[in-house]
Short mmCIF file of C-alpha atoms in Angstrom, two decimals:
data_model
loop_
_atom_site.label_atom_id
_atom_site.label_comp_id
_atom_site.label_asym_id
_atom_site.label_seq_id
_atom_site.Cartn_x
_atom_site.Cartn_y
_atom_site.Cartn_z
CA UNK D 28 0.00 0.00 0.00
CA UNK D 29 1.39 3.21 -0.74
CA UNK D 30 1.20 6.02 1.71
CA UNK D 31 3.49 8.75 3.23
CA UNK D 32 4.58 10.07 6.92
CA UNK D 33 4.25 13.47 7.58
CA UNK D 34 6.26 14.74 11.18
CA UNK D 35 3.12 16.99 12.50
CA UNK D 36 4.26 19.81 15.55
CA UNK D 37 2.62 18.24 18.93
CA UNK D 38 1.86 21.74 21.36
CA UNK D 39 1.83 18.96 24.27
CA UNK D 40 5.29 19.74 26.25
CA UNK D 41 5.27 19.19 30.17
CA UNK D 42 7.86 20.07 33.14
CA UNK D 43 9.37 16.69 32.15
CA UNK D 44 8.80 14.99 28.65
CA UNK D 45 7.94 16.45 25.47
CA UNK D 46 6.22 14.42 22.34
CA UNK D 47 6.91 14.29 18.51
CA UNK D 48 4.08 12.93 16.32
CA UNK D 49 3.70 11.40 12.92
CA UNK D 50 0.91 11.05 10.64
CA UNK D 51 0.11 8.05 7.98
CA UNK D 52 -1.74 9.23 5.38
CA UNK D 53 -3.23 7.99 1.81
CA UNK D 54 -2.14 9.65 -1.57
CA UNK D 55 -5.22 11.75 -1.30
CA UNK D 56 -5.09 12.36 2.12
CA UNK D 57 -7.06 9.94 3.96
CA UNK D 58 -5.50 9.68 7.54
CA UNK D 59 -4.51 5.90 8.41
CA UNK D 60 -2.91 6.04 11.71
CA UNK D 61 -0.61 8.10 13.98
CA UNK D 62 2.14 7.89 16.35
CA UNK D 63 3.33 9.78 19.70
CA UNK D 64 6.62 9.24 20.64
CA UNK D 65 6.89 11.17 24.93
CA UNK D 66 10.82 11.86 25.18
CA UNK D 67 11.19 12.41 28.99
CA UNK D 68 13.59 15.14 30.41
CA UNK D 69 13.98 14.39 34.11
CA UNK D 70 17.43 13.30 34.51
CA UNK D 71 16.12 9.92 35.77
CA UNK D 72 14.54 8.90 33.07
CA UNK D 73 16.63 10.70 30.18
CA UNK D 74 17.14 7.01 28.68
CA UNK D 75 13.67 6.41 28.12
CA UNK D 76 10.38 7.30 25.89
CA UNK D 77 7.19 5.99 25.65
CA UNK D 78 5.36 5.21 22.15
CA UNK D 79 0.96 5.39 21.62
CA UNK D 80 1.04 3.91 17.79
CA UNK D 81 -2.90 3.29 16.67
CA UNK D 82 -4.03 2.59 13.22
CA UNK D 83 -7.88 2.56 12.02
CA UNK D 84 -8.67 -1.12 12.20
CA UNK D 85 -9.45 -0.84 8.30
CA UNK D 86 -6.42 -0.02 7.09
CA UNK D 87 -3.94 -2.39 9.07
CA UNK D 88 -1.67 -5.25 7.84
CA UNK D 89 -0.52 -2.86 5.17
CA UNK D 90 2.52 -1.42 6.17
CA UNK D 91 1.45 1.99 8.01
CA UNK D 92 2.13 0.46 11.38
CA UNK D 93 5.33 -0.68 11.24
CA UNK D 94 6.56 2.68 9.18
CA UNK D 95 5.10 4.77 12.20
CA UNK D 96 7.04 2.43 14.34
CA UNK D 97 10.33 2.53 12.34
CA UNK D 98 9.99 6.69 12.05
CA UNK D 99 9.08 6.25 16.75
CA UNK D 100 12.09 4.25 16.74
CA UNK D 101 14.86 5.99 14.46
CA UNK D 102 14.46 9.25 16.11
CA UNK D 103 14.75 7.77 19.51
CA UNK D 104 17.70 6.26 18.59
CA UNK D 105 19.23 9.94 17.18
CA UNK D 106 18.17 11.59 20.16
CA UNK D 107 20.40 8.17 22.29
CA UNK D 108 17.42 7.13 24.20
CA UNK D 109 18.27 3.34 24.92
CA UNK D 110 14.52 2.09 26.24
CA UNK D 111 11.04 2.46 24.01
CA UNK D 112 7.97 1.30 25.98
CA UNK D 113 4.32 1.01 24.42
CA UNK D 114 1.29 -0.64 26.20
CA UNK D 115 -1.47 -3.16 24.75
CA UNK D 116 -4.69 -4.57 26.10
CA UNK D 117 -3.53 -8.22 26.27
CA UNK D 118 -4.55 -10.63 23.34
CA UNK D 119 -5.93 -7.61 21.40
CA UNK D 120 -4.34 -6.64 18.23
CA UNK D 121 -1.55 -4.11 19.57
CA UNK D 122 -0.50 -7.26 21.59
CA UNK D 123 0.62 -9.23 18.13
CA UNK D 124 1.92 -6.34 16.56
CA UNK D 125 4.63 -5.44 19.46
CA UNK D 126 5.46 -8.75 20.06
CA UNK D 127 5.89 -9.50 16.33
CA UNK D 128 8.59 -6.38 16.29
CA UNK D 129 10.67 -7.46 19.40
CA UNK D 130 9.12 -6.00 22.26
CA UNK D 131 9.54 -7.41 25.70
CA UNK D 132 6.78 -8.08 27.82
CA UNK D 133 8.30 -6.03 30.39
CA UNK D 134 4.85 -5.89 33.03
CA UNK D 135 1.48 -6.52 33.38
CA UNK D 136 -1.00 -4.48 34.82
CA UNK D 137 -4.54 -5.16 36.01
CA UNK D 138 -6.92 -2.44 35.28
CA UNK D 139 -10.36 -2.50 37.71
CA UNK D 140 -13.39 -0.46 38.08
CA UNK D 141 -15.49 0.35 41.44
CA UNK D 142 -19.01 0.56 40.70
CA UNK D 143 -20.71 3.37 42.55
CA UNK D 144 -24.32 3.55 41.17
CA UNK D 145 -25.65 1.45 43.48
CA UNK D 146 -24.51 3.46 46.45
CA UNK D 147 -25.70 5.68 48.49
CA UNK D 148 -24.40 8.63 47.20
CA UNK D 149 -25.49 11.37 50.17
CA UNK D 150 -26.30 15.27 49.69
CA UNK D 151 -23.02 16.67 50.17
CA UNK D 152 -22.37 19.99 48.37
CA UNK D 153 -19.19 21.20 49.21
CA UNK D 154 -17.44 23.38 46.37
CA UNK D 155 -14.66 22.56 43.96
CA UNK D 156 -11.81 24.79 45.47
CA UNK D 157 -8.15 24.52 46.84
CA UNK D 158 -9.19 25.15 50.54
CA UNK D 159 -7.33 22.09 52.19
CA UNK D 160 -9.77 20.59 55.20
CA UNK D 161 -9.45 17.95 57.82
CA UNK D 162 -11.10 15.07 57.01
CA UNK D 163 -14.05 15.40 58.79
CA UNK D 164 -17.71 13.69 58.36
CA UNK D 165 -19.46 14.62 55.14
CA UNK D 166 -22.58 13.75 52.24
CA UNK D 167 -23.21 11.06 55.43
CA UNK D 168 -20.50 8.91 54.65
CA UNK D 169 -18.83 8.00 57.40
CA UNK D 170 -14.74 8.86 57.29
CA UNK D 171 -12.19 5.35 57.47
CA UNK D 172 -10.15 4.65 60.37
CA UNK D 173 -6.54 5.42 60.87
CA UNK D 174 -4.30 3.76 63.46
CA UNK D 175 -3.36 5.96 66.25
CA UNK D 176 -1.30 8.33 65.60
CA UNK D 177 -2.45 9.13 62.23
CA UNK D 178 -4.82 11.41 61.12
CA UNK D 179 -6.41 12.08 57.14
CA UNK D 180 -6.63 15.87 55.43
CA UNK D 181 -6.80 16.20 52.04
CA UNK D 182 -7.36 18.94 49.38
CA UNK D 183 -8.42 20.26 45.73
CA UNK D 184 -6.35 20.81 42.66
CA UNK D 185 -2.91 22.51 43.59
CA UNK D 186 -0.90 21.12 47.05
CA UNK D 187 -1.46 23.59 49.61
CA UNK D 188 1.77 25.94 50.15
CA UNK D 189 1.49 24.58 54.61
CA UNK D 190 1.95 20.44 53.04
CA UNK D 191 3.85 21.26 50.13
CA UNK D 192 7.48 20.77 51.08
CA UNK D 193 6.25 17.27 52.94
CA UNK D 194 4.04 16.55 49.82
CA UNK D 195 6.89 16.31 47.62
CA UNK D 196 8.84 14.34 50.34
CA UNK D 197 5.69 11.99 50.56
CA UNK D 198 6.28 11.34 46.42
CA UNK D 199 9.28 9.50 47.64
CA UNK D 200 7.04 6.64 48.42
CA UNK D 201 6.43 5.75 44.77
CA UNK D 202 10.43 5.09 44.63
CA UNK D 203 10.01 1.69 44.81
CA UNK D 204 6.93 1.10 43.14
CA UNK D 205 7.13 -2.35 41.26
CA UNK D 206 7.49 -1.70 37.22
CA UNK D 207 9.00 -5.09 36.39
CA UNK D 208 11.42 -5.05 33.61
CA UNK D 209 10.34 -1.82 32.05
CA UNK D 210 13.45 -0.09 33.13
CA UNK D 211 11.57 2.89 34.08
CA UNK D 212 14.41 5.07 35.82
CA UNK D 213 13.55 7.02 38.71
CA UNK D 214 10.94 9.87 39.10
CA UNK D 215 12.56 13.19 40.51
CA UNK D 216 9.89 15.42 41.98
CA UNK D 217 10.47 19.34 43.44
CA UNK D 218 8.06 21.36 44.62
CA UNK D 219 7.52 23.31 40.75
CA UNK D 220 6.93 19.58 39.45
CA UNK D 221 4.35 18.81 41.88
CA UNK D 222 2.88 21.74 41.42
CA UNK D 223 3.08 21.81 37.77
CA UNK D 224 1.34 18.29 37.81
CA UNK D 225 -2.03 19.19 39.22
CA UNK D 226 -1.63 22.71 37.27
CA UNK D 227 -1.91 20.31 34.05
CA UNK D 228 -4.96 18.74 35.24
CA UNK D 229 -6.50 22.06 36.18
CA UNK D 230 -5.74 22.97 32.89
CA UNK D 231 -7.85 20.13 31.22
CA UNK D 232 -10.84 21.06 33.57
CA UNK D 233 -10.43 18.17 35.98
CA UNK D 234 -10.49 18.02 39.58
CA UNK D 235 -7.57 16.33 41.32
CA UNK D 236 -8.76 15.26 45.10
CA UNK D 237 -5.49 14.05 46.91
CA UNK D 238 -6.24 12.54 50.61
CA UNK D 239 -2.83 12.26 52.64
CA UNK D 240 -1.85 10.54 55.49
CA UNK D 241 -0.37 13.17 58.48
CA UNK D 242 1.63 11.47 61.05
CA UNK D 243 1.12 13.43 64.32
CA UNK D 244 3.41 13.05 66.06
CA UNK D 245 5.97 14.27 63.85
CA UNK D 246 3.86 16.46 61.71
CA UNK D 247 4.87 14.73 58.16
CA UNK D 248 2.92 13.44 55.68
CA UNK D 249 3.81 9.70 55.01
CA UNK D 250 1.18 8.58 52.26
CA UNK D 251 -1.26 10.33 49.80
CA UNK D 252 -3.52 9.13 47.55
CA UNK D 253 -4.46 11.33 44.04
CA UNK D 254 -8.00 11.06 42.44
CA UNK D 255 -8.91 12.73 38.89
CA UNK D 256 -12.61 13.34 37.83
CA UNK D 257 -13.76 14.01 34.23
CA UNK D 258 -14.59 17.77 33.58
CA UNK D 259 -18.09 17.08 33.64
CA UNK D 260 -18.28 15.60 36.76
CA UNK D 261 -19.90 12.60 35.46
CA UNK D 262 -18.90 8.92 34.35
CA UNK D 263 -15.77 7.90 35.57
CA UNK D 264 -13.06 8.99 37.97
CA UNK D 265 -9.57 7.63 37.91
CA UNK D 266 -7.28 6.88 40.55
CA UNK D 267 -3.31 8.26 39.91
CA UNK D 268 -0.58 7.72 42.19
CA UNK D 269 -1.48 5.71 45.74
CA UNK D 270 1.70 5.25 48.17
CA UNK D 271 2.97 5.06 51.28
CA UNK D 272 6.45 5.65 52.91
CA UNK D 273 8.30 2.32 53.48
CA UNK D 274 8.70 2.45 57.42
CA UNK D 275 4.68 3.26 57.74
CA UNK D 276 3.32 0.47 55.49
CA UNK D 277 0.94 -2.54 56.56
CA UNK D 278 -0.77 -0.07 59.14
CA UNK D 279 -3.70 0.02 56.37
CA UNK D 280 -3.11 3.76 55.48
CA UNK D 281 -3.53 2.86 51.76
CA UNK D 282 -6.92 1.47 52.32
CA UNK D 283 -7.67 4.56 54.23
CA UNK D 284 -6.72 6.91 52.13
CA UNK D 285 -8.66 5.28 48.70
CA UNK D 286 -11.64 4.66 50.64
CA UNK D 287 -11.61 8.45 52.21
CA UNK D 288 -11.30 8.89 47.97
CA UNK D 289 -14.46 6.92 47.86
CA UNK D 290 -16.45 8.29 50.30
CA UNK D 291 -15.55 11.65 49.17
CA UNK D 292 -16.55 10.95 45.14
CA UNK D 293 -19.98 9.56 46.87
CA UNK D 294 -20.31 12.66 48.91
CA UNK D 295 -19.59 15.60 46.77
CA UNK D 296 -20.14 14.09 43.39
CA UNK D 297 -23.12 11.76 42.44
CA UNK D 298 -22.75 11.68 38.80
CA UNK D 299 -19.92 10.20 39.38
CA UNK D 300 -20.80 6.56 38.08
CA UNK D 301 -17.21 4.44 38.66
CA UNK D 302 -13.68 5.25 39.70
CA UNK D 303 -11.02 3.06 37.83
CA UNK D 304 -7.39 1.59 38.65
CA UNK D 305 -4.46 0.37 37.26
CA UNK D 306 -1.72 -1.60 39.37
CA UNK D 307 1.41 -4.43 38.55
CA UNK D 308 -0.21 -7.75 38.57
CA UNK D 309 3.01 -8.66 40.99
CA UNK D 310 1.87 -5.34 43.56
CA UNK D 311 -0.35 -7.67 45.71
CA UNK D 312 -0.24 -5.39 48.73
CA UNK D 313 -2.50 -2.89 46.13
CA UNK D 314 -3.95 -5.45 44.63
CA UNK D 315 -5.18 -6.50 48.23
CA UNK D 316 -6.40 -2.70 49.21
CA UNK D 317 -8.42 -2.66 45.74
CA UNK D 318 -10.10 -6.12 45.75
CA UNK D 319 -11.00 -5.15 49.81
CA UNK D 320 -12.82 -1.86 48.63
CA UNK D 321 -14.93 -3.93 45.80
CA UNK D 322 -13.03 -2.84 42.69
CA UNK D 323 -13.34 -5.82 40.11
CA UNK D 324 -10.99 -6.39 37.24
CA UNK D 325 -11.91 -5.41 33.95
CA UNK D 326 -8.57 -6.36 31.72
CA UNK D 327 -5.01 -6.53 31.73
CA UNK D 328 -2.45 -4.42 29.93
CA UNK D 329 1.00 -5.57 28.89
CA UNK D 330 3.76 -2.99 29.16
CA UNK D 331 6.02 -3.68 26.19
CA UNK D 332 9.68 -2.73 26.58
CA UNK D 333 12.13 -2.38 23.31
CA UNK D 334 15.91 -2.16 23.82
CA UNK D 335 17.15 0.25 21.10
#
């Protein structure tokens, strides 16, 4: 089949990574698939980029994919990246296709979905702002438990400036999150990163809730748990980053901090139908919290890792 690559300019830059794109086209112009190749910056992860390659189910086993591939590839290469990772539903068609180039199944994640219409979803009103609160009773619902010792708070969109300096300590905690073989380098997060995080989610119309874990005694934060909803308010929320510091884990402060997440979404947002997840299918501490809280598994995603 004959068709041509055009490079297209991608306005999608970030604190961290930036993204090239290609386009597959027909002779007369009929798009056939794309490709975004995310270069990250952070000097932790300056060896790595991560392709999305998708082609219109009609026009594939002709060629387009693999050029899109070969054009992700080659520039990652010039620019002396040495790890490409893409992701595919497992057994679905991206599946073949990677594995038929030489990617490495480098992880597998379980994806799962809390169902929330059948709840109770109380009368709480409280507005979408910044103002960081105690967790205290609301919509009904009634708050989880923390060991003594421990107490939640949470807050809207941007870190409060009071938490931010032990926020961005707190991030530590995803250090040693398991990514299997995916060689996934280490995140580096300041304060201008964290706050340039929930800035880009602001910026999309979402709200970011993110319930934390305070340790009283000492007046840190050792855990936090980040929740995105759709700009609507309606369908479904997902769940980002959940962790907790090494020397505070197995104390159930994970569980407490989703379901606070839970009870919150139920509270303040009713049109809120389902909140969604993604963890390592080898993270069964998570895997654990989420089953416990009634998420149910939907599919699993394979994380595809090529050595270039």
């Amino acid at each position: 089949m004959t068709f041509r690559l055009t490079a297209l300019a991608d306005p999608a830059t970030g604190p961290s990574s930036r993204r090239l794109a290609w386009l597959a086209s027909a002779p007369d112009g009929t798009p056939l698939g794309s490709a975004f190749l995310r270069l990250f910056d952070s000097p932790g992860q300056a060896h790595l980029c991560e392709l999305a390659l998708d082609v219109h189910p009609a026009e594939r086993r002709r060629g387009a994919g693999s050029a899109l591939l070969e054009a992700a590839a080659t520039t990652a290469r010039e620019d002396g990246r040495r790890t490409l990772l893409a992701q595919a539903v497992e057994g679905s068609p991206g599946d073949a296709f990677l594995s038929a180039r030489g990617f490495e199944r480098a992880l597998v994640l379980e994806y799962a979905r809390l169902d929330l219409t059948p709840a109770d979803t109380g009368t709480g009103t409280a507005a979408d702002t910044g103002t960081a609160t105690d967790a205290t009773e609301a919509g009904g619902v009634a708050r989880p438990e923390l060991p003594p010792g421990y107490r939640l708070v949470s807050w809207l969109g941007s870190c409060p400036e009071e938490w931010l300096p032990a926020f961005t300590r707190a991030r530590t905690a995803m250090d040693d999150m398991p990514m299997g073989d995916t060689d996934f380098g280490v995140v580096a997060w300041d304060e201008a990163r964290v706050l340039a995080a929930a800035r880009a989610v602001a910026d999309r119309g979402e709200l970011l809730h993110t319930a934390a874990v305070l340790e009283t005694a000492t007046g840190d934060l050792v855990g936090f748990s980040e929740l995105v909803l759709p700009a609507d308010r309606s369908g479904d929320g997902q769940h980002y980053g959940t962790a907790v510091q090494p020397a505070h884990r197995r104390r159930g402060l994970a569980r407490a901090m989703k379901a606070e997440a839970i009870r919150w979404t139920r509270a303040e947002h009713p049109g809120i139908t389902g909140l969604r997840t993604d963890t390592a299918d080898h993270n069964t501490g998570m895997l654990a919290v989420n089953r416990a809280l009634g998420y149910r598994s939907t599919h699993r995603s394979i994380e595809f890792r090529l050595p270039l």
